[in-house]
mmCIF file of C-alpha atoms in Angstrom:
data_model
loop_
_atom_site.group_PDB
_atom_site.id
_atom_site.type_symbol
_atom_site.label_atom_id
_atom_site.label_comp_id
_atom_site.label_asym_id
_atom_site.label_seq_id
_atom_site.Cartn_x
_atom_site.Cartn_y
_atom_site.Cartn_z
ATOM 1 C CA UNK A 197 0.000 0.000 0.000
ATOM 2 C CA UNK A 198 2.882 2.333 1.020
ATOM 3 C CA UNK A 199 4.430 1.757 -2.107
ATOM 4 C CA UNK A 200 1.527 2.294 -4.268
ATOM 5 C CA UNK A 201 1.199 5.679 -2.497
ATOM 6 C CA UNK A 202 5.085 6.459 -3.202
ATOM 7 C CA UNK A 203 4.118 5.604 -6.897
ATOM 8 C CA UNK A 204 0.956 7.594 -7.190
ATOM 9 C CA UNK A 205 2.876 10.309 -5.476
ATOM 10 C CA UNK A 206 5.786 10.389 -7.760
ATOM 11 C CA UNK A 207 3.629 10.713 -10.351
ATOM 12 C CA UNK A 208 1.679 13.319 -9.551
ATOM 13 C CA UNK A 209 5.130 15.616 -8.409
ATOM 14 C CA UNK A 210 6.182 14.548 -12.377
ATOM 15 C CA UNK A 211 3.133 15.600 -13.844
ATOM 16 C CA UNK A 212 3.015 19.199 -11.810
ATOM 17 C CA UNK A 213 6.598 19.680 -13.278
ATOM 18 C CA UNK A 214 5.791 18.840 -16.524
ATOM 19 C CA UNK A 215 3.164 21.474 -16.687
ATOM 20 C CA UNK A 216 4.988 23.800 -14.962
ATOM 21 C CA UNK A 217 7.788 22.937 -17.054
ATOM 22 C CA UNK A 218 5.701 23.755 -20.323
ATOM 23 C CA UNK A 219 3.915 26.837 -19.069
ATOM 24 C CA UNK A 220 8.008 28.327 -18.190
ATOM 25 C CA UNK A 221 9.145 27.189 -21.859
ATOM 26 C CA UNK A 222 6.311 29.013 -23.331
ATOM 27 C CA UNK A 223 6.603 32.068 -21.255
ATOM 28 C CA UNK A 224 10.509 32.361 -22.430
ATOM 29 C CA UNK A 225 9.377 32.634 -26.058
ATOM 30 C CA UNK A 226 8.620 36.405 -25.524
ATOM 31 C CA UNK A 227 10.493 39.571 -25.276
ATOM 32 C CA UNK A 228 10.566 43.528 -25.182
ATOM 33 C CA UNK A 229 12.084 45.452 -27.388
ATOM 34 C CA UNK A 230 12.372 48.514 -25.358
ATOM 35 C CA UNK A 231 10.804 50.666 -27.283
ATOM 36 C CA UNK A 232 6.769 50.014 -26.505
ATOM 37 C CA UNK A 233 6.513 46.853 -28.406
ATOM 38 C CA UNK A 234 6.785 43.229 -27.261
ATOM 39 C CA UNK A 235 6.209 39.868 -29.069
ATOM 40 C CA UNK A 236 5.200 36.746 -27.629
ATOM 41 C CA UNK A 237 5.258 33.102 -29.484
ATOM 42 C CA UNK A 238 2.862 30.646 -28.450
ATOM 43 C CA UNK A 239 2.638 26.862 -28.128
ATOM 44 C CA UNK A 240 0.786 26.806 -31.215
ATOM 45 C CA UNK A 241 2.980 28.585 -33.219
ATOM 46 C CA UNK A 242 0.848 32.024 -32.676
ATOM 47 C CA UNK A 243 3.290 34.913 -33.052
ATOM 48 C CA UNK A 244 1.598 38.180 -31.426
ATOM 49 C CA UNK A 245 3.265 41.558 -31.236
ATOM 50 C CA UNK A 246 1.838 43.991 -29.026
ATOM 51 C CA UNK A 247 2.199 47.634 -27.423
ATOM 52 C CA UNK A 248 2.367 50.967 -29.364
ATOM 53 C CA UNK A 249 4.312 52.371 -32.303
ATOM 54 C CA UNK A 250 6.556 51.080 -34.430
ATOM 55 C CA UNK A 251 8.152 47.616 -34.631
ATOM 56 C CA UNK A 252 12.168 48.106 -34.673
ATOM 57 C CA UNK A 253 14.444 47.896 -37.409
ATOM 58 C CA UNK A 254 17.430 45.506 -37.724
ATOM 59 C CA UNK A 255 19.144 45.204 -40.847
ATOM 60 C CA UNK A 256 21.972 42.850 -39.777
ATOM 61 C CA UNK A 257 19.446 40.009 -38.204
ATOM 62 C CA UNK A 258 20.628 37.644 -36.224
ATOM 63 C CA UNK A 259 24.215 39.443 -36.489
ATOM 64 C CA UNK A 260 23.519 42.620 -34.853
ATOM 65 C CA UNK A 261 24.970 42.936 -31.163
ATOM 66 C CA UNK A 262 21.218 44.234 -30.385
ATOM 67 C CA UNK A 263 20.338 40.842 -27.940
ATOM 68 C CA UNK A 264 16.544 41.606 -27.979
ATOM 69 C CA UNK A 265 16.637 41.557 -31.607
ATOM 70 C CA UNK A 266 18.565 38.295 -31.853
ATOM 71 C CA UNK A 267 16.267 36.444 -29.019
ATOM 72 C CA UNK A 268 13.338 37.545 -31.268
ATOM 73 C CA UNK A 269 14.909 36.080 -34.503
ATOM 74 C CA UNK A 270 15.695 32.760 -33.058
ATOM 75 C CA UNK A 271 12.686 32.016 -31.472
ATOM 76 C CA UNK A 272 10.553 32.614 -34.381
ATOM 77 C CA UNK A 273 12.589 31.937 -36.977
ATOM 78 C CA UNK A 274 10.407 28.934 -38.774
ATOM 79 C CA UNK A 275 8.717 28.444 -35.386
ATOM 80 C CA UNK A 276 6.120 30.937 -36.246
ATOM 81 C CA UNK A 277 2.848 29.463 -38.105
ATOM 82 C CA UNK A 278 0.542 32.265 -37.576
ATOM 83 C CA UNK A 279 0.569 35.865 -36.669
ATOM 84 C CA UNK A 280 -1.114 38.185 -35.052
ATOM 85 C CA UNK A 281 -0.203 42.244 -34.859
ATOM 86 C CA UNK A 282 -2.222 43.546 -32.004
ATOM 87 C CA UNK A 283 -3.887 47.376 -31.794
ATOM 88 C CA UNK A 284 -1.357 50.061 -31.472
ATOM 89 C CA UNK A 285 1.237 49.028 -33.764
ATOM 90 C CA UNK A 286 1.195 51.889 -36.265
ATOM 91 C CA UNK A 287 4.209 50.437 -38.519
ATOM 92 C CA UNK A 288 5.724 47.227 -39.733
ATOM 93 C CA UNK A 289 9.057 48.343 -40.323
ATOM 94 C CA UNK A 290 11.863 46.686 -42.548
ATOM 95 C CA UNK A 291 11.914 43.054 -43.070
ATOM 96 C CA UNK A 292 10.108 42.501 -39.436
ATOM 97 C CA UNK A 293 8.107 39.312 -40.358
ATOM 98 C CA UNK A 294 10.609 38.383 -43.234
ATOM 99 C CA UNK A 295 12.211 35.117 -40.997
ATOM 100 C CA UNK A 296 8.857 33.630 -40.668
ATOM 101 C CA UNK A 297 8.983 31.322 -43.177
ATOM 102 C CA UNK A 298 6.451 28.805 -41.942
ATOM 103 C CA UNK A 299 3.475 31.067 -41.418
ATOM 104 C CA UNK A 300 0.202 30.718 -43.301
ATOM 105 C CA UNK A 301 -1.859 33.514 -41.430
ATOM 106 C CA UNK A 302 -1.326 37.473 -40.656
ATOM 107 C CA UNK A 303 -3.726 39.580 -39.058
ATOM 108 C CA UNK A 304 -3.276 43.698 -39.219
ATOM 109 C CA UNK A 305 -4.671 46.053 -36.807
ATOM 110 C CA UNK A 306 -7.091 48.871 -37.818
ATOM 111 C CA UNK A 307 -4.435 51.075 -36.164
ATOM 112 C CA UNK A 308 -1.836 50.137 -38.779
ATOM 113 C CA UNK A 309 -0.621 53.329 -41.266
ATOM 114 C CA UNK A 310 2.748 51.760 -42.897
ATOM 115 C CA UNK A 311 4.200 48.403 -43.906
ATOM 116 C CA UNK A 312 8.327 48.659 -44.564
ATOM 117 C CA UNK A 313 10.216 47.333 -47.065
ATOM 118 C CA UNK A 314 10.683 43.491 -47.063
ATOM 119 C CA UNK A 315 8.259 43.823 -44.117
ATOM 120 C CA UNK A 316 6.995 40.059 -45.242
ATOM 121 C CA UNK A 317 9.632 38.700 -47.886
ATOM 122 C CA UNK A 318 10.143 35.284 -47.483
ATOM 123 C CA UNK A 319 6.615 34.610 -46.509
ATOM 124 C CA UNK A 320 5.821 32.545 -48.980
ATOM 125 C CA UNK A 321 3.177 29.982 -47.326
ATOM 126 C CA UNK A 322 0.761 33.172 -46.167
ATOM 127 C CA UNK A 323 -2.782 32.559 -47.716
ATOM 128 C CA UNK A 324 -3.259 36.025 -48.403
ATOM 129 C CA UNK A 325 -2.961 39.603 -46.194
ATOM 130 C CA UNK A 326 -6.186 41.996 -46.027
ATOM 131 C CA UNK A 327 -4.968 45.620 -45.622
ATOM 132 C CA UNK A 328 -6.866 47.789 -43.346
ATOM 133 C CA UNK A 329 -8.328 50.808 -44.308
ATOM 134 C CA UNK A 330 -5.602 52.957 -42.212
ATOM 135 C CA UNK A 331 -2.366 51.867 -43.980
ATOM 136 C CA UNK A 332 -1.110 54.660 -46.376
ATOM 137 C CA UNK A 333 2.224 53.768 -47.142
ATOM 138 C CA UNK A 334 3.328 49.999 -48.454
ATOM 139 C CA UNK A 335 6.677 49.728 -49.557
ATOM 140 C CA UNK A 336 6.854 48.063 -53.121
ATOM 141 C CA UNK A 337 8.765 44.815 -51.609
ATOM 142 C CA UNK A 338 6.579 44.272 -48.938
ATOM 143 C CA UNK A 339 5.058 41.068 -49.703
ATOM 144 C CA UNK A 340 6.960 39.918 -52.277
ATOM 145 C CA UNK A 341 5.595 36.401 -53.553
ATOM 146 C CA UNK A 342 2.262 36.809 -51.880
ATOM 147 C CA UNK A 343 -0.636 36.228 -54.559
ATOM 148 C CA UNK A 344 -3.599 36.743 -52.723
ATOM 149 C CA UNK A 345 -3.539 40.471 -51.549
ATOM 150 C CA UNK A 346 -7.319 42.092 -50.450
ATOM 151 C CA UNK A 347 -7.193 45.735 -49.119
ATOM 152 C CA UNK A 348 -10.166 47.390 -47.443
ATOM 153 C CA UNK A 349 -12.925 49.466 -49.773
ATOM 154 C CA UNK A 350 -12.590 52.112 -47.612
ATOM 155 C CA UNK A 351 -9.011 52.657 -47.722
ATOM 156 C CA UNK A 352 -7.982 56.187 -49.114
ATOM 157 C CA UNK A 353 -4.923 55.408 -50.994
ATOM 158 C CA UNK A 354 -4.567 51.821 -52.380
ATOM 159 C CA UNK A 355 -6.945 49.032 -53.976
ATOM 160 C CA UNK A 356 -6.003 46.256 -55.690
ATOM 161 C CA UNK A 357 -7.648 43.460 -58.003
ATOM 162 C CA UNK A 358 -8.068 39.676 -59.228
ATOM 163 C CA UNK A 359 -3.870 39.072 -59.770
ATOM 164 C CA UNK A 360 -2.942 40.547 -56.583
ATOM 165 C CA UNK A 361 -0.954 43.785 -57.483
ATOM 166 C CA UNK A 362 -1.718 46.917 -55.806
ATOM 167 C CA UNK A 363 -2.906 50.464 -57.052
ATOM 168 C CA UNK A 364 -3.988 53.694 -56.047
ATOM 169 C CA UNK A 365 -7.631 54.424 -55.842
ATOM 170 C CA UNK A 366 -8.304 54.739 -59.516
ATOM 171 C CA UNK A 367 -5.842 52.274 -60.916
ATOM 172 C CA UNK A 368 -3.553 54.532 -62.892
ATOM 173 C CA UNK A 369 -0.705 53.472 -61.073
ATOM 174 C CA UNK A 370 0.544 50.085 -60.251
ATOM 175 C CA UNK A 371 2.334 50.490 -57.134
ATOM 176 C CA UNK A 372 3.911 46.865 -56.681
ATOM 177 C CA UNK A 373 2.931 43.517 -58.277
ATOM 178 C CA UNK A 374 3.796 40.817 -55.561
ATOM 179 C CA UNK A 375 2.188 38.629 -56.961
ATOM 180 C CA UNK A 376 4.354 38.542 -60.651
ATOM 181 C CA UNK A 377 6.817 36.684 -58.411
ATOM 182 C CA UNK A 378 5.584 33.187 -59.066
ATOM 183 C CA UNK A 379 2.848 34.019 -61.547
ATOM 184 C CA UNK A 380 3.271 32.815 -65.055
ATOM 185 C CA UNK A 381 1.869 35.946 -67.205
ATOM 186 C CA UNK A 382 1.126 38.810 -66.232
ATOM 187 C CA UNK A 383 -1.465 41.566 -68.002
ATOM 188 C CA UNK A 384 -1.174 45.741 -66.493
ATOM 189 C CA UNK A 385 -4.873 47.052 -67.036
ATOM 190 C CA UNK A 386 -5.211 49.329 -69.294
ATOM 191 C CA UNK A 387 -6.198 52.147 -66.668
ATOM 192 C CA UNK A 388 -2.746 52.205 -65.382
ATOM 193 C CA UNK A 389 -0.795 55.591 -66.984
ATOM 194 C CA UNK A 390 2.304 54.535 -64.434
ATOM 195 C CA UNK A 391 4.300 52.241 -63.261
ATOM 196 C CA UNK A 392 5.489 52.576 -60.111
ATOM 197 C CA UNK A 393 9.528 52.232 -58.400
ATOM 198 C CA UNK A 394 10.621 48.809 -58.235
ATOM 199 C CA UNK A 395 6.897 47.541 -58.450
ATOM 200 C CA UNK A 396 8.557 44.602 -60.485
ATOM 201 C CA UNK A 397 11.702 44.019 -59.107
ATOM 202 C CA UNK A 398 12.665 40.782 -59.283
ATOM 203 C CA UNK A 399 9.500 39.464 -60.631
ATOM 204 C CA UNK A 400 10.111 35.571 -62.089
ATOM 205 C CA UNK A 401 6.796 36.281 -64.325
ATOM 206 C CA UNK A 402 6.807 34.372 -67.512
ATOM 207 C CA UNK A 403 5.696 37.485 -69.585
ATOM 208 C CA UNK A 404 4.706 40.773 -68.665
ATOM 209 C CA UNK A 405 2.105 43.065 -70.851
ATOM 210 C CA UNK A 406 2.325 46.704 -70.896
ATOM 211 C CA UNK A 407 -1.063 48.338 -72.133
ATOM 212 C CA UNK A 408 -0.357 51.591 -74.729
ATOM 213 C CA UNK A 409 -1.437 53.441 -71.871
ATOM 214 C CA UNK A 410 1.960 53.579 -69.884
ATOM 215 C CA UNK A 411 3.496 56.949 -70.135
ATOM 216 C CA UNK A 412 5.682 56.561 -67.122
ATOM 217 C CA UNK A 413 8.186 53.660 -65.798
ATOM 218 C CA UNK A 414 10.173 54.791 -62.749
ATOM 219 C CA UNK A 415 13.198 53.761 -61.277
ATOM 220 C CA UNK A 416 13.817 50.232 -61.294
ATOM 221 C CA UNK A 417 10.281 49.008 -61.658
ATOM 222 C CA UNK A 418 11.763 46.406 -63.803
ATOM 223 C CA UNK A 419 14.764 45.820 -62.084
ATOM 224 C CA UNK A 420 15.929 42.033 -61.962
ATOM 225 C CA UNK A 421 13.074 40.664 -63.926
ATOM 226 C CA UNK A 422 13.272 37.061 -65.015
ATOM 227 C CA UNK A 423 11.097 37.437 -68.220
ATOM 228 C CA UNK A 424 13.197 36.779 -71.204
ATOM 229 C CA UNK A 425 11.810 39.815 -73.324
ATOM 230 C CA UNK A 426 10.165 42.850 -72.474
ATOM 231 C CA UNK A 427 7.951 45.587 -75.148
ATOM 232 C CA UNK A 428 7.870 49.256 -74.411
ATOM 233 C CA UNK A 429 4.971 50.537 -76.432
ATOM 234 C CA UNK A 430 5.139 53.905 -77.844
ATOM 235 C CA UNK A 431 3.496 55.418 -74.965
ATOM 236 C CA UNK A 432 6.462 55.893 -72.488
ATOM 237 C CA UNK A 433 7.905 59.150 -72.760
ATOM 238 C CA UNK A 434 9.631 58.446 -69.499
ATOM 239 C CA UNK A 435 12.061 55.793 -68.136
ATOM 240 C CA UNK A 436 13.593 55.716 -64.216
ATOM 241 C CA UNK A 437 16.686 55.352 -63.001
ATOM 242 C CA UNK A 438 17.622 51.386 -64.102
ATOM 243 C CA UNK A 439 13.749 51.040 -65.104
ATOM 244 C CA UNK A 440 14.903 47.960 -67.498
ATOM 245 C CA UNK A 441 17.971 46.436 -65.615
ATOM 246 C CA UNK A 442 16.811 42.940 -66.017
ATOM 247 C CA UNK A 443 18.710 39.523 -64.672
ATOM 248 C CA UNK A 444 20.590 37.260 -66.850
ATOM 249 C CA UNK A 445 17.100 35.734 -68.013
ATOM 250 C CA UNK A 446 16.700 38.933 -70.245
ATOM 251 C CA UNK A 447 17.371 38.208 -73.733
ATOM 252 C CA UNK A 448 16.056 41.347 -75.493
ATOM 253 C CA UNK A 449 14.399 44.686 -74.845
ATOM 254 C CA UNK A 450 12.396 46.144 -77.341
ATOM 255 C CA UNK A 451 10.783 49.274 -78.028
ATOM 256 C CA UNK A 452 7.878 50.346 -80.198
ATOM 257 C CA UNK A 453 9.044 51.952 -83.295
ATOM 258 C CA UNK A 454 6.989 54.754 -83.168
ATOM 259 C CA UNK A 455 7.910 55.800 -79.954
ATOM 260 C CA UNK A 456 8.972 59.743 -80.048
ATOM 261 C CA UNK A 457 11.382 59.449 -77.070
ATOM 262 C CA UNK A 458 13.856 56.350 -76.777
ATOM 263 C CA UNK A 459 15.148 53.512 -79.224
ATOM 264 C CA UNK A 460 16.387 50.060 -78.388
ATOM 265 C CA UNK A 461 19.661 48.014 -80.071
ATOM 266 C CA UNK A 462 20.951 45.053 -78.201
ATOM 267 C CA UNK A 463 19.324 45.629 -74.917
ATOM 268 C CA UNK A 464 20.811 48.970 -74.744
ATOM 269 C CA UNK A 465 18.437 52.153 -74.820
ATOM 270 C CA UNK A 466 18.854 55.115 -75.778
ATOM 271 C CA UNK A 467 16.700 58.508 -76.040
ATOM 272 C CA UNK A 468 16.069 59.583 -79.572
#
């Protein structure tokens, strides 16, 4: 009987410190930044950031001497499968989310007004992201690869359609195509008068269309492209800063013959 009791006791003392145990492992996965924001990862894989402002910025990763910034990084790098940005956070800065390779889910507060660059690059298993209506600044990388993009009706500044890219309000300029990342072809509407900085950069899109109504391709919206020819169409009058760098996938640029401003030969192009 007495040893029965030992047994049952034992037991009991080992299952206490198992859940105590657990409930200590999953406190550890959080931290504070210091600067009004903390982040806490869950049992489940939940990833929820919290407090007020802006999320910090660390370019270096896991290499910076900042030691919140690397506790962060290796906790949810891959570990996170879901996340969760709570009221109050008013900006996602650079490349925040970009480690979390695994997750499928993201959900923005109402209280969001800016998503950085890279802010979600890597991210390639999220189902989709719905905007808010109070972001008013997206960076042109920020969900690079993502094809299923919805943004509130009531938001000011961007909307976006079937393929995924994103626009201002009345569609004459393409802002960033995330989407064109894994897509095979890719059409602009013909609403769209400009294309936007870097709104294509490094796009592995089969083949991209550009409507006649382009006027306007700015600075690097083309830049490391993986289509194998691209068409200017007599419309642009105005070409960015590296507009058509492309990757070693580009065999030939060409350009509309009755176009009044530029003229291709051999990938190079020149203004007429």
């Amino acid at each position: 009987m007495k040893s029965k009791k030992l047994i049952s006791l034992i037991l009991t003392v080992v299952t206490v410190l198992s859940v105590f145990s657990f409930s200590v492992s999953a406190k550890t996965r959080s931290g504070d930044f210091g600067n009004g924001v903390k982040w806490e990862l869950d049992n489940n894989g939940t990833l929820t950031v919290s407090g007020t402002g802006e999320t910090p910025v660390s370019e270096r990763y896991f290499l910076t001497d900042d030691e919140a910034w690397r506790t962060y990084y290796f906790a949810v790098n891959e570990a996170a499968t879901s996340i969760v940005v709570s009221e109050g956070i008013t900006k996602i800065s650079d490349n925040f989310f970009s480690m979390c390779k695994r997750a499928t889910s993201v959900t923005l507060p109402e209280s969001l007004v800016e998503i950085g660059s890279g802010a979600f690059n890597g991210c390639y298993d999220l189902d989709y992201v719905h905007i808010p209506k109070g972001v008013t600044k997206i960076a042109p990388d920020a969900f690079r690869g993502l094809e299923n993009i919805t943004i509130d009706e009531a938001n000011p500044v961007y909307t976006t359609d079937e393929q995924g890219a994103i626009y201002n309000k009345d569609k004459t300029i393409l802002y960033s195509a995330p989407c064109a990342v894994f897509a095979k072809d890719f059409v602009i509407p013909s609403t769209v008068t400009t294309i936007g900085e870097a709104a294509f950069y490094d796009s592995s899109s089969k083949s991209i269309t550009i409507p006649e109504s382009v006027t306007k391709i700015e600075d690097y919206a083309f830049s490391g492209i993986g289509v194998s020819t691209l068409h200017i169409p007599k419309s642009v009058t105005y070409l960015g800063v590296g507009a058509l760098i492309g990757s070693h996938y580009m065999q030939s640029i060409t350009i509309d013959s009755d176009n009044p401003m530029f003229t291709a030969d051999e990938n190079a192009v020149f203004d007429e």
